[in-house]
Amino acid sequence: MFIRRHSGRFIFVFLLIIGSFLYFLFHLLAIQFFRSDFLSRKAEQQHNHTVRIEPQRGIIYDRNSRPLALNLTVYSLYLNPRQMSSEAKSRALKDLPPLLGLKPSFLKERMGRNKYFVWIKRKLEFETMQAVKELNIPGLGFLKETRRHYPNNELASHLLGFVGVDNNGLEGLELQFDRYLKGHEGWARILRDARQRDLLMDTGFIPAKDGFDLVLTIDETIQFMAEQVLDEAFKKHHAESATIILMNPKTGEILALANRPTYNLNDVFGSDVSSRTNRGIAHTYEPGSVFKIVAASAALEEEIFSENDIIFCENGSYKVGNHILHDHHGQGNLTFAGVIEQSSNIGTTKIAQRMGAETFYQYAKRFRFGELTGIDLRGEVGGSLKDPSRWSKTTIGAMPIGHEVAVTPLQMLGAISAIANDGVYMKPFVVKYIKDNHDELIKVFEPEALDRIMSPSTARRVSSILTGAVECGTGKRAQIKGVLVAGKTGTAQKIVNGKYSHNKYFASFIGFAPADDPVIAGVVMFDEPHPAYYGGTVAAPVFQEVVMNALKYLKASEVIF
């Protein structure tokens, strides 16, 4: 037998085997030493899915633990483009857009992403979630989340504010106290198989920490009363805007705050910016005659005048600098108290002239005009109060009657509340305390006295004069049967294109009741009411009705502040 030798072929095969071995060895070493971390991370991403656990946002309650803002369970839709077949994508593109109100182009772009998780639509109603589930399209999934819900829709909207799609505060108390309300999210690691199906929870798990609850000074019932009456008057008088704020003058607790126009907290993006503006703290105006409480308080505290001193009111016409000042009704001699009761511009100017610009200015500063009240709400502005060095020759005849000064409704409320509180200015606030869901107190906000503006005796004397303004002066329509009311009306021309308008006005009223033992102080302001525009005609009746009903409610509820 003859055996042929194939040494060349043998060597070739041998070298091929050795080369292949070295080639694979090189790649194995490269993977082990150079790409191991990358490939390990990629494998972990494919087989481990980290799920965010959303915390429950804190609930906002009124002072009587009635919820004003709470959470509803909703479902958010996502898809896994890598898991979806062409058929599943075609079905989704056909059936989902009309069901979810989405554009097909939006959905197509989402399905084209090379990812394991892509959001389609957040926070669906239960019925919509069920309808999507019934389509039974592979690659779609749901995560349970919460959505902020406001059970009273517009009620206290400018106080509460609202949140975004991720439950982060965007306005009002939701923004101001977001760090307390939102809590801290947790997470869990879920294992997946090769088909990207969830198997079980891994050992990695951190529970979410729910947010804290806010308890406000607001009384839901009083807030409802205030909004209802304000809304009716706002429509009746065809005003551009309107504001009412009620406060306990002894503590600074805000009981109600409402503005018109307003908006539905459950449909925020169906409203415009002007409807969402908290005009009670963020808009300034020239207050008119309600500002006369500054001159009255200063003159009595400095003992420049007493209640029965006679002031000649020039029969309705008085020259100040190069300007002629007028009263709505010409008056001759009036007592000091009568000047305030009848709201004489000329009499008030003479009071201010006697005390001097510097003294008047210092008392206006004491009342905190031109600066923030410090309320626990974002967006407050301080208005403006000119230093006497910037006064013109006519300012002494303008500022004491509420012109050449810019204030907010909240500042006027703080001023009248100081008179009601025996001369002590209390810091206004809207949050009583913060607690956890086990009712353990996290933080308590106590009443805070900011300054003493005048002596208790002077405050009571001013209060008596303001009682006269309601009993027999310009504020008669604020009278409440069986209750002594103190207050002051205001009607101020608006500045339009740099000049005072003769057909656009601010109408306002400030007051408190009962005058002998105040429980509620309030401010009501209307911007451009028509055809009626006097504070005593437009604003005083709103104060009367709201405060009357609130006092009845508090008495029936046996509520004592």
Coordinates of C-alpha atoms in Angstrom, one line a residue, residues 49-553:
H49 CA -35.3 47.9 34.9
T50 CA -35.3 50.6 37.5
V51 CA -38.8 51.8 38.3
R52 CA -39.4 55.2 40.0
I53 CA -41.8 55.0 42.9
E54 CA -43.7 58.3 43.1
P55 CA -44.4 59.8 46.5
Q56 CA -47.9 61.0 47.5
R57 CA -47.9 64.8 47.4
G58 CA -49.1 66.3 50.6
I59 CA -52.8 67.3 51.0
I60 CA -53.8 71.0 51.5
Y61 CA -56.5 71.5 54.1
D62 CA -58.5 74.5 55.3
R63 CA -58.4 75.4 59.0
N64 CA -61.1 72.8 59.8
S65 CA -59.3 70.0 58.0
R66 CA -61.5 70.1 54.9
P67 CA -59.4 69.1 51.8
L68 CA -58.7 71.9 49.3
A69 CA -56.1 70.0 47.2
L70 CA -55.7 66.2 47.1
N71 CA -54.5 63.4 44.9
L72 CA -56.2 61.0 42.5
T73 CA -54.8 57.7 41.2
V74 CA -54.3 57.8 37.4
Y75 CA -52.4 55.7 34.8
S76 CA -49.7 56.8 32.5
L77 CA -49.1 55.0 29.2
Y78 CA -45.7 54.0 27.8
L79 CA -44.3 51.7 25.1
N80 CA -41.3 49.5 24.5
P81 CA -40.3 50.2 20.8
R82 CA -37.8 47.3 20.8
Q83 CA -40.4 44.8 21.8
M84 CA -43.1 45.9 19.3
S85 CA -43.5 44.1 16.1
S86 CA -44.3 45.9 12.8
E87 CA -47.9 44.6 13.1
A88 CA -48.2 46.0 16.7
K89 CA -46.9 49.4 15.6
S90 CA -49.3 49.5 12.7
R91 CA -52.2 48.8 15.1
A92 CA -51.0 51.3 17.6
L93 CA -50.7 54.0 14.9
K94 CA -54.2 53.3 13.8
D95 CA -56.1 52.9 17.1
L96 CA -54.3 55.1 19.7
P97 CA -54.3 58.6 18.2
P98 CA -58.2 59.0 18.2
L99 CA -58.4 57.4 21.6
L100 CA -55.7 59.6 23.2
G101 CA -56.1 62.8 21.2
L102 CA -52.6 62.5 19.7
K103 CA -51.3 63.2 16.3
P104 CA -50.2 60.1 14.3
S105 CA -46.9 61.8 13.5
F106 CA -46.2 62.2 17.3
L107 CA -46.9 58.5 17.9
K108 CA -44.9 57.4 14.9
E109 CA -41.8 59.4 16.1
R110 CA -42.1 57.8 19.6
M111 CA -42.3 54.3 18.2
G112 CA -39.3 54.9 16.0
R113 CA -37.0 55.5 19.0
N114 CA -34.5 52.7 19.8
K115 CA -35.3 52.5 23.5
Y116 CA -36.9 50.1 25.9
F117 CA -39.1 52.8 27.5
V118 CA -40.9 55.8 25.9
W119 CA -43.7 57.8 27.4
I120 CA -46.8 58.1 25.2
K121 CA -49.3 60.0 27.5
R122 CA -49.2 60.8 31.2
K123 CA -52.0 60.6 33.7
L124 CA -55.0 59.1 31.8
E125 CA -58.5 58.8 33.2
F126 CA -59.4 55.2 34.3
E127 CA -61.9 54.8 31.4
T128 CA -59.2 55.7 28.8
M129 CA -56.7 53.3 30.4
Q130 CA -59.3 50.5 30.2
A131 CA -60.0 51.3 26.6
V132 CA -56.3 51.1 25.7
K133 CA -55.9 47.9 27.6
E134 CA -58.7 46.3 25.6
L135 CA -56.8 46.9 22.4
N136 CA -54.3 44.3 23.7
I137 CA -51.3 45.7 21.7
P138 CA -48.0 44.1 22.6
G139 CA -45.4 46.5 23.8
L140 CA -47.7 48.9 25.6
G141 CA -47.7 49.3 29.4
F142 CA -49.0 51.4 32.2
L143 CA -47.5 52.9 35.4
K144 CA -49.7 54.0 38.3
E145 CA -49.2 57.6 39.2
T146 CA -51.2 60.4 41.0
R147 CA -52.7 63.6 39.7
R148 CA -53.4 66.7 41.7
H149 CA -57.1 67.3 42.1
Y150 CA -58.9 70.4 43.5
P151 CA -62.4 69.3 44.7
N152 CA -63.8 72.9 44.6
N153 CA -62.5 73.8 41.1
E154 CA -62.1 77.7 41.3
L155 CA -62.3 78.0 45.1
A156 CA -59.2 79.7 46.6
S157 CA -57.4 79.3 43.3
H158 CA -55.2 82.3 43.7
L159 CA -54.1 81.0 47.1
L160 CA -53.6 77.3 46.3
G161 CA -51.9 77.6 42.9
F162 CA -51.3 74.5 40.9
V163 CA -48.7 71.8 39.9
G164 CA -47.2 70.5 36.6
V165 CA -47.5 67.1 35.1
D166 CA -44.8 65.8 37.4
N167 CA -46.5 67.2 40.5
N168 CA -44.0 70.0 41.0
G169 CA -45.5 73.2 42.3
L170 CA -45.8 76.0 39.8
E171 CA -47.9 78.7 41.4
G172 CA -49.3 79.8 44.8
L173 CA -48.9 77.7 47.9
E174 CA -48.2 74.7 45.7
L175 CA -45.0 76.5 44.7
Q176 CA -44.2 78.3 47.9
F177 CA -44.3 75.1 50.0
D178 CA -43.3 72.7 47.3
R179 CA -40.3 71.3 49.3
Y180 CA -42.7 70.2 52.1
L181 CA -45.5 69.0 49.8
K182 CA -43.7 67.0 47.2
G183 CA -41.9 64.4 49.3
H184 CA -39.0 62.2 48.0
E185 CA -39.3 59.5 45.3
G186 CA -38.2 56.0 45.8
W187 CA -37.1 53.3 43.4
A188 CA -37.2 49.5 42.8
R189 CA -35.1 47.3 40.5
I190 CA -37.2 44.9 38.3
L191 CA -35.6 41.8 36.6
R192 CA -36.5 41.1 33.0
D193 CA -36.2 38.0 30.8
A194 CA -34.9 38.0 27.2
R195 CA -38.3 39.1 25.9
Q196 CA -38.2 42.1 28.2
R197 CA -41.0 40.7 30.4
D198 CA -40.9 41.7 34.1
L199 CA -40.1 38.8 36.4
L200 CA -39.7 39.9 40.0
M201 CA -38.4 42.6 42.2
D202 CA -34.7 42.5 42.9
T203 CA -33.2 43.3 46.3
G204 CA -32.7 46.9 45.4
F205 CA -35.7 48.9 46.8
I206 CA -36.0 52.3 48.4
P207 CA -39.6 53.3 49.4
A208 CA -40.9 56.7 48.5
K209 CA -41.3 59.3 51.3
D210 CA -44.7 61.0 51.1
G211 CA -44.9 64.8 51.3
F212 CA -46.2 66.7 54.3
D213 CA -49.7 68.2 54.6
L214 CA -50.5 71.9 54.8
V215 CA -53.2 73.2 57.1
L216 CA -54.3 76.7 56.2
T217 CA -55.8 79.6 58.0
I218 CA -58.5 79.8 55.3
D219 CA -62.0 78.8 56.2
E220 CA -63.6 77.0 53.3
T221 CA -67.1 78.2 54.2
I222 CA -66.1 81.9 54.5
Q223 CA -64.0 81.6 51.4
F224 CA -67.1 80.3 49.5
M225 CA -69.2 83.1 50.8
A226 CA -66.7 85.7 49.8
E227 CA -66.2 84.3 46.3
Q228 CA -70.0 84.0 45.7
V229 CA -70.8 87.6 46.7
L230 CA -67.7 89.0 45.0
D231 CA -68.6 87.2 41.8
E232 CA -72.1 88.5 41.7
A233 CA -70.9 92.1 42.3
F234 CA -68.1 91.7 39.7
K235 CA -70.6 90.8 37.0
K236 CA -73.3 93.3 38.2
H237 CA -70.9 96.3 38.0
H238 CA -69.1 95.1 34.8
A239 CA -65.7 95.6 36.5
E240 CA -62.3 94.8 35.0
S241 CA -61.2 93.0 38.2
A242 CA -62.2 92.7 41.8
T243 CA -60.6 91.5 45.1
I244 CA -61.7 90.7 48.6
I245 CA -59.5 89.6 51.5
L246 CA -60.7 88.8 55.0
M247 CA -58.4 88.5 58.0
N248 CA -58.5 88.0 61.8
P249 CA -57.0 91.3 62.9
K250 CA -55.8 90.0 66.2
T251 CA -53.7 87.2 64.7
G252 CA -53.1 88.0 61.1
E253 CA -54.7 84.8 59.9
I254 CA -56.2 85.2 56.4
L255 CA -59.7 83.7 56.4
A256 CA -60.5 84.3 52.7
L257 CA -58.8 85.7 49.6
A258 CA -60.5 85.9 46.2
N259 CA -60.0 87.7 42.9
R260 CA -62.0 88.1 39.8
P261 CA -61.4 87.1 37.1
T262 CA -60.5 83.6 38.3
Y263 CA -59.7 80.2 36.9
N264 CA -60.5 76.5 37.3
L265 CA -57.6 74.7 39.1
N266 CA -58.5 71.5 37.3
D267 CA -58.2 73.2 33.9
V268 CA -55.3 75.6 34.4
F269 CA -54.1 75.7 30.8
G270 CA -57.6 76.6 29.7
S271 CA -57.1 80.0 31.4
D272 CA -55.0 83.1 30.6
V273 CA -52.3 84.7 32.8
S274 CA -54.5 87.6 33.8
S275 CA -57.1 85.2 35.3
R276 CA -54.3 83.5 37.3
T277 CA -52.8 86.6 38.8
N278 CA -53.3 87.1 42.5
R279 CA -54.3 90.8 42.4
G280 CA -54.7 90.9 46.1
I281 CA -50.9 90.9 46.6
A282 CA -49.5 91.5 43.1
H283 CA -51.4 94.5 41.7
T284 CA -51.1 98.1 43.0
Y285 CA -53.5 100.9 42.7
E286 CA -54.1 104.5 44.0
P287 CA -56.4 103.8 47.0
G288 CA -58.2 107.1 47.2
S289 CA -60.0 108.0 50.4
V290 CA -59.4 104.7 52.3
F291 CA -55.9 106.1 52.7
K292 CA -57.3 108.9 54.9
I293 CA -56.9 106.6 57.9
V294 CA -53.2 107.4 57.9
A295 CA -53.7 111.2 58.4
A296 CA -56.4 110.6 61.0
S297 CA -54.3 108.2 63.0
A298 CA -51.2 110.4 62.8
A299 CA -53.0 113.6 63.8
L300 CA -54.6 112.0 66.9
E301 CA -51.5 110.1 68.0
E302 CA -49.3 113.2 67.7
E303 CA -52.1 115.3 69.5
I304 CA -52.2 117.8 66.6
F305 CA -56.0 117.5 66.5
S306 CA -58.8 116.1 68.7
E307 CA -62.1 114.8 67.5
N308 CA -64.1 118.0 68.0
D309 CA -61.7 120.5 66.5
I310 CA -63.3 122.5 63.8
I311 CA -61.8 122.5 60.3
F312 CA -63.1 124.8 57.6
C313 CA -63.5 122.9 54.4
E314 CA -63.6 125.9 52.1
N315 CA -67.1 125.1 50.8
G316 CA -65.7 122.5 48.4
S317 CA -62.8 124.3 46.6
Y318 CA -59.2 124.8 47.9
K319 CA -56.0 125.7 46.2
V320 CA -52.9 123.5 46.9
G321 CA -49.9 124.7 44.9
N322 CA -51.1 125.3 41.4
H323 CA -53.9 122.7 41.7
I324 CA -57.5 123.3 42.8
L325 CA -58.7 120.6 45.2
H326 CA -62.4 119.7 45.3
D327 CA -64.8 117.9 47.5
H328 CA -67.6 115.8 46.0
H329 CA -70.1 117.7 48.2
G330 CA -69.0 121.2 49.3
Q331 CA -68.7 121.5 53.1
G332 CA -68.2 124.5 55.4
N333 CA -67.1 123.8 59.0
L334 CA -66.7 120.2 59.9
T335 CA -65.2 118.6 63.1
F336 CA -62.1 116.5 62.7
A337 CA -64.2 113.4 63.1
G338 CA -66.7 114.8 60.5
V339 CA -63.9 115.3 58.0
I340 CA -63.2 111.6 58.0
E341 CA -66.8 110.5 58.3
Q342 CA -67.8 112.7 55.3
S343 CA -64.5 111.9 53.5
S344 CA -63.6 115.5 52.9
N345 CA -60.5 115.8 50.6
I346 CA -60.0 119.5 51.7
G347 CA -60.4 118.8 55.4
T348 CA -57.9 115.8 55.2
T349 CA -55.4 117.9 53.3
K350 CA -55.6 120.6 55.9
I351 CA -54.9 118.0 58.6
A352 CA -51.9 116.8 56.7
Q353 CA -50.6 120.4 56.1
R354 CA -50.8 121.0 59.9
M355 CA -48.8 118.0 60.8
G356 CA -46.2 118.4 58.0
A357 CA -44.9 116.2 55.2
E358 CA -42.3 114.3 57.3
T359 CA -44.7 113.3 60.1
F360 CA -47.3 112.1 57.6
Y361 CA -44.7 110.2 55.7
Q362 CA -43.3 108.5 58.8
Y363 CA -46.8 107.3 59.8
A364 CA -47.4 106.0 56.3
K365 CA -44.2 104.0 56.7
R366 CA -45.4 102.7 60.1
F367 CA -48.4 101.3 58.3
R368 CA -45.9 99.5 56.1
F369 CA -46.9 101.2 52.8
G370 CA -44.2 101.0 50.3
E371 CA -42.9 97.7 51.6
L372 CA -43.9 94.0 51.8
T373 CA -46.2 92.8 54.5
G374 CA -44.3 89.5 54.5
I375 CA -47.2 87.2 53.8
D376 CA -46.2 83.6 53.1
L377 CA -47.2 83.8 49.4
R378 CA -45.0 84.4 46.4
G379 CA -45.5 87.4 44.1
E380 CA -46.2 90.1 46.7
V381 CA -45.2 93.6 45.7
G382 CA -44.5 96.5 48.0
G383 CA -46.2 99.4 46.1
S384 CA -44.6 102.8 46.3
L385 CA -44.4 105.6 48.8
K386 CA -42.4 108.7 47.9
D387 CA -40.0 110.2 50.3
P388 CA -40.8 113.9 51.1
S389 CA -37.6 114.9 49.3
R390 CA -39.3 113.9 46.1
W391 CA -42.7 115.6 46.8
S392 CA -44.0 118.3 44.6
K393 CA -45.9 121.3 45.8
T394 CA -49.2 119.5 45.3
T395 CA -48.2 116.1 46.9
I396 CA -49.4 117.3 50.4
G397 CA -52.8 117.7 48.8
A398 CA -52.7 114.4 46.9
M399 CA -51.1 111.7 49.1
P400 CA -53.2 112.1 52.2
I401 CA -56.3 111.5 50.1
G402 CA -54.8 108.4 48.4
H403 CA -53.1 109.7 45.3
E404 CA -49.4 109.7 44.3
V405 CA -49.1 106.5 46.3
A406 CA -49.5 102.9 45.1
V407 CA -50.8 100.1 47.5
T408 CA -52.0 96.6 47.3
P409 CA -55.3 95.4 48.7
L410 CA -53.4 93.4 51.3
Q411 CA -51.5 96.5 52.5
M412 CA -54.8 98.3 53.0
L413 CA -56.1 95.3 54.9
G414 CA -53.0 95.2 57.1
A415 CA -53.5 98.9 57.9
I416 CA -57.2 98.7 58.9
S417 CA -56.4 95.6 60.9
A418 CA -53.8 97.4 62.9
I419 CA -56.4 99.9 64.0
A420 CA -58.8 97.1 64.9
N421 CA -56.0 95.4 66.9
D422 CA -55.4 98.4 69.2
G423 CA -52.6 99.8 67.1
V424 CA -50.5 96.6 66.6
Y425 CA -49.7 95.5 63.1
M426 CA -49.9 91.7 62.7
K427 CA -48.0 89.9 59.9
P428 CA -50.6 88.3 57.6
F429 CA -50.2 84.6 56.9
V430 CA -52.1 81.7 55.3
V431 CA -50.4 78.5 56.6
K432 CA -51.2 77.5 60.2
Y433 CA -49.0 74.4 60.4
I434 CA -47.4 71.6 58.5
K435 CA -48.0 68.0 59.5
D436 CA -47.2 64.4 58.3
N437 CA -49.8 61.8 57.5
H438 CA -49.7 60.6 61.1
D439 CA -50.8 64.0 62.3
E440 CA -47.4 64.7 63.8
L441 CA -46.6 68.5 63.6
I442 CA -43.6 69.3 61.5
K443 CA -43.7 73.1 61.7
V444 CA -46.1 75.6 63.3
F445 CA -46.6 79.2 62.3
E446 CA -47.5 81.5 65.2
P447 CA -49.1 85.0 64.9
E448 CA -46.3 87.6 64.7
A449 CA -46.6 91.2 65.7
L450 CA -44.5 93.4 63.4
D451 CA -44.9 96.8 64.9
R452 CA -47.0 99.1 67.2
I453 CA -48.2 101.9 65.0
M454 CA -50.1 103.9 67.6
S455 CA -51.3 103.6 71.2
P456 CA -54.3 101.5 72.1
S457 CA -56.3 104.7 73.1
T458 CA -55.5 106.3 69.7
A459 CA -56.6 103.1 67.8
R460 CA -59.9 103.1 69.7
R461 CA -60.5 106.8 68.9
V462 CA -59.8 106.2 65.2
S463 CA -62.1 103.2 65.4
S464 CA -64.9 105.3 66.9
I465 CA -64.5 107.8 64.0
L466 CA -64.6 105.0 61.4
T467 CA -67.8 103.7 63.1
G468 CA -69.3 107.1 62.5
A469 CA -68.3 106.9 58.9
V470 CA -70.5 103.8 58.6
E471 CA -73.3 105.0 60.8
C472 CA -73.8 108.4 59.3
G473 CA -71.1 109.0 56.7
T474 CA -70.1 107.6 53.3
G475 CA -70.1 103.9 54.4
K476 CA -73.7 103.5 55.3
R477 CA -74.2 100.6 53.0
A478 CA -71.7 98.6 55.1
Q479 CA -74.1 98.6 58.1
I480 CA -75.0 95.2 59.6
K481 CA -78.1 95.0 61.8
G482 CA -77.2 94.4 65.4
V483 CA -73.5 94.7 64.8
L484 CA -71.3 97.8 65.1
V485 CA -69.2 98.2 62.0
A486 CA -66.1 100.5 61.5
G487 CA -64.9 101.3 58.0
K488 CA -63.9 103.7 55.3
T489 CA -64.9 104.1 51.6
G490 CA -62.5 105.0 48.8
T491 CA -63.1 106.2 45.2
A492 CA -60.0 107.1 43.1
Q493 CA -59.6 108.2 39.5
K494 CA -57.4 105.9 37.5
I495 CA -54.3 107.2 35.6
V496 CA -54.8 106.5 31.9
N497 CA -52.0 107.6 29.5
G498 CA -50.4 109.7 32.2
K499 CA -53.5 111.6 33.2
Y500 CA -56.3 111.1 35.7
S501 CA -59.4 109.7 33.9
H502 CA -62.9 111.1 34.5
N503 CA -64.7 107.8 33.7
K504 CA -62.4 105.1 35.1
Y505 CA -62.2 104.6 38.8
F506 CA -61.0 102.3 41.7
A507 CA -63.8 101.7 44.2
S508 CA -62.9 100.2 47.6
F509 CA -63.9 99.7 51.2
I510 CA -61.9 98.7 54.3
G511 CA -63.4 97.9 57.6
F512 CA -63.8 95.5 60.6
A513 CA -66.6 94.1 62.8
P514 CA -67.8 94.1 65.5
A515 CA -66.1 97.5 66.0
D516 CA -66.0 97.1 69.8
D517 CA -64.5 93.6 69.7
P518 CA -63.2 92.9 66.1
V519 CA -63.3 89.4 64.7
I520 CA -63.0 90.1 61.0
A521 CA -61.3 92.8 59.1
G522 CA -61.7 93.1 55.3
V523 CA -60.9 94.9 52.1
V524 CA -62.9 95.0 49.0
M525 CA -61.6 96.6 45.8
F526 CA -63.1 97.0 42.3
D527 CA -61.2 98.1 39.2
E528 CA -63.3 100.1 36.7
P529 CA -66.8 99.3 37.9
H530 CA -69.5 101.0 35.9
P531 CA -71.9 102.7 35.7
A532 CA -71.8 103.0 39.5
Y533 CA -68.2 103.6 40.7
Y534 CA -68.3 104.9 44.3
G535 CA -66.7 102.8 47.0
G536 CA -69.7 103.3 49.2
T537 CA -72.0 102.1 46.4
V538 CA -70.0 99.3 44.9
A539 CA -67.6 97.9 47.5
A540 CA -69.3 98.6 50.8
P541 CA -72.4 96.3 50.1
V542 CA -70.0 93.4 49.3
F543 CA -68.2 93.9 52.6
Q544 CA -71.6 94.1 54.4
E545 CA -73.0 90.9 53.0
V546 CA -69.9 88.8 53.3
V547 CA -69.0 89.9 56.9
M548 CA -72.6 89.6 58.0
N549 CA -72.8 86.0 56.7
A550 CA -69.4 85.1 58.1
L551 CA -70.3 86.4 61.6
K552 CA -73.5 84.4 61.6
Y553 CA -71.5 81.3 60.5

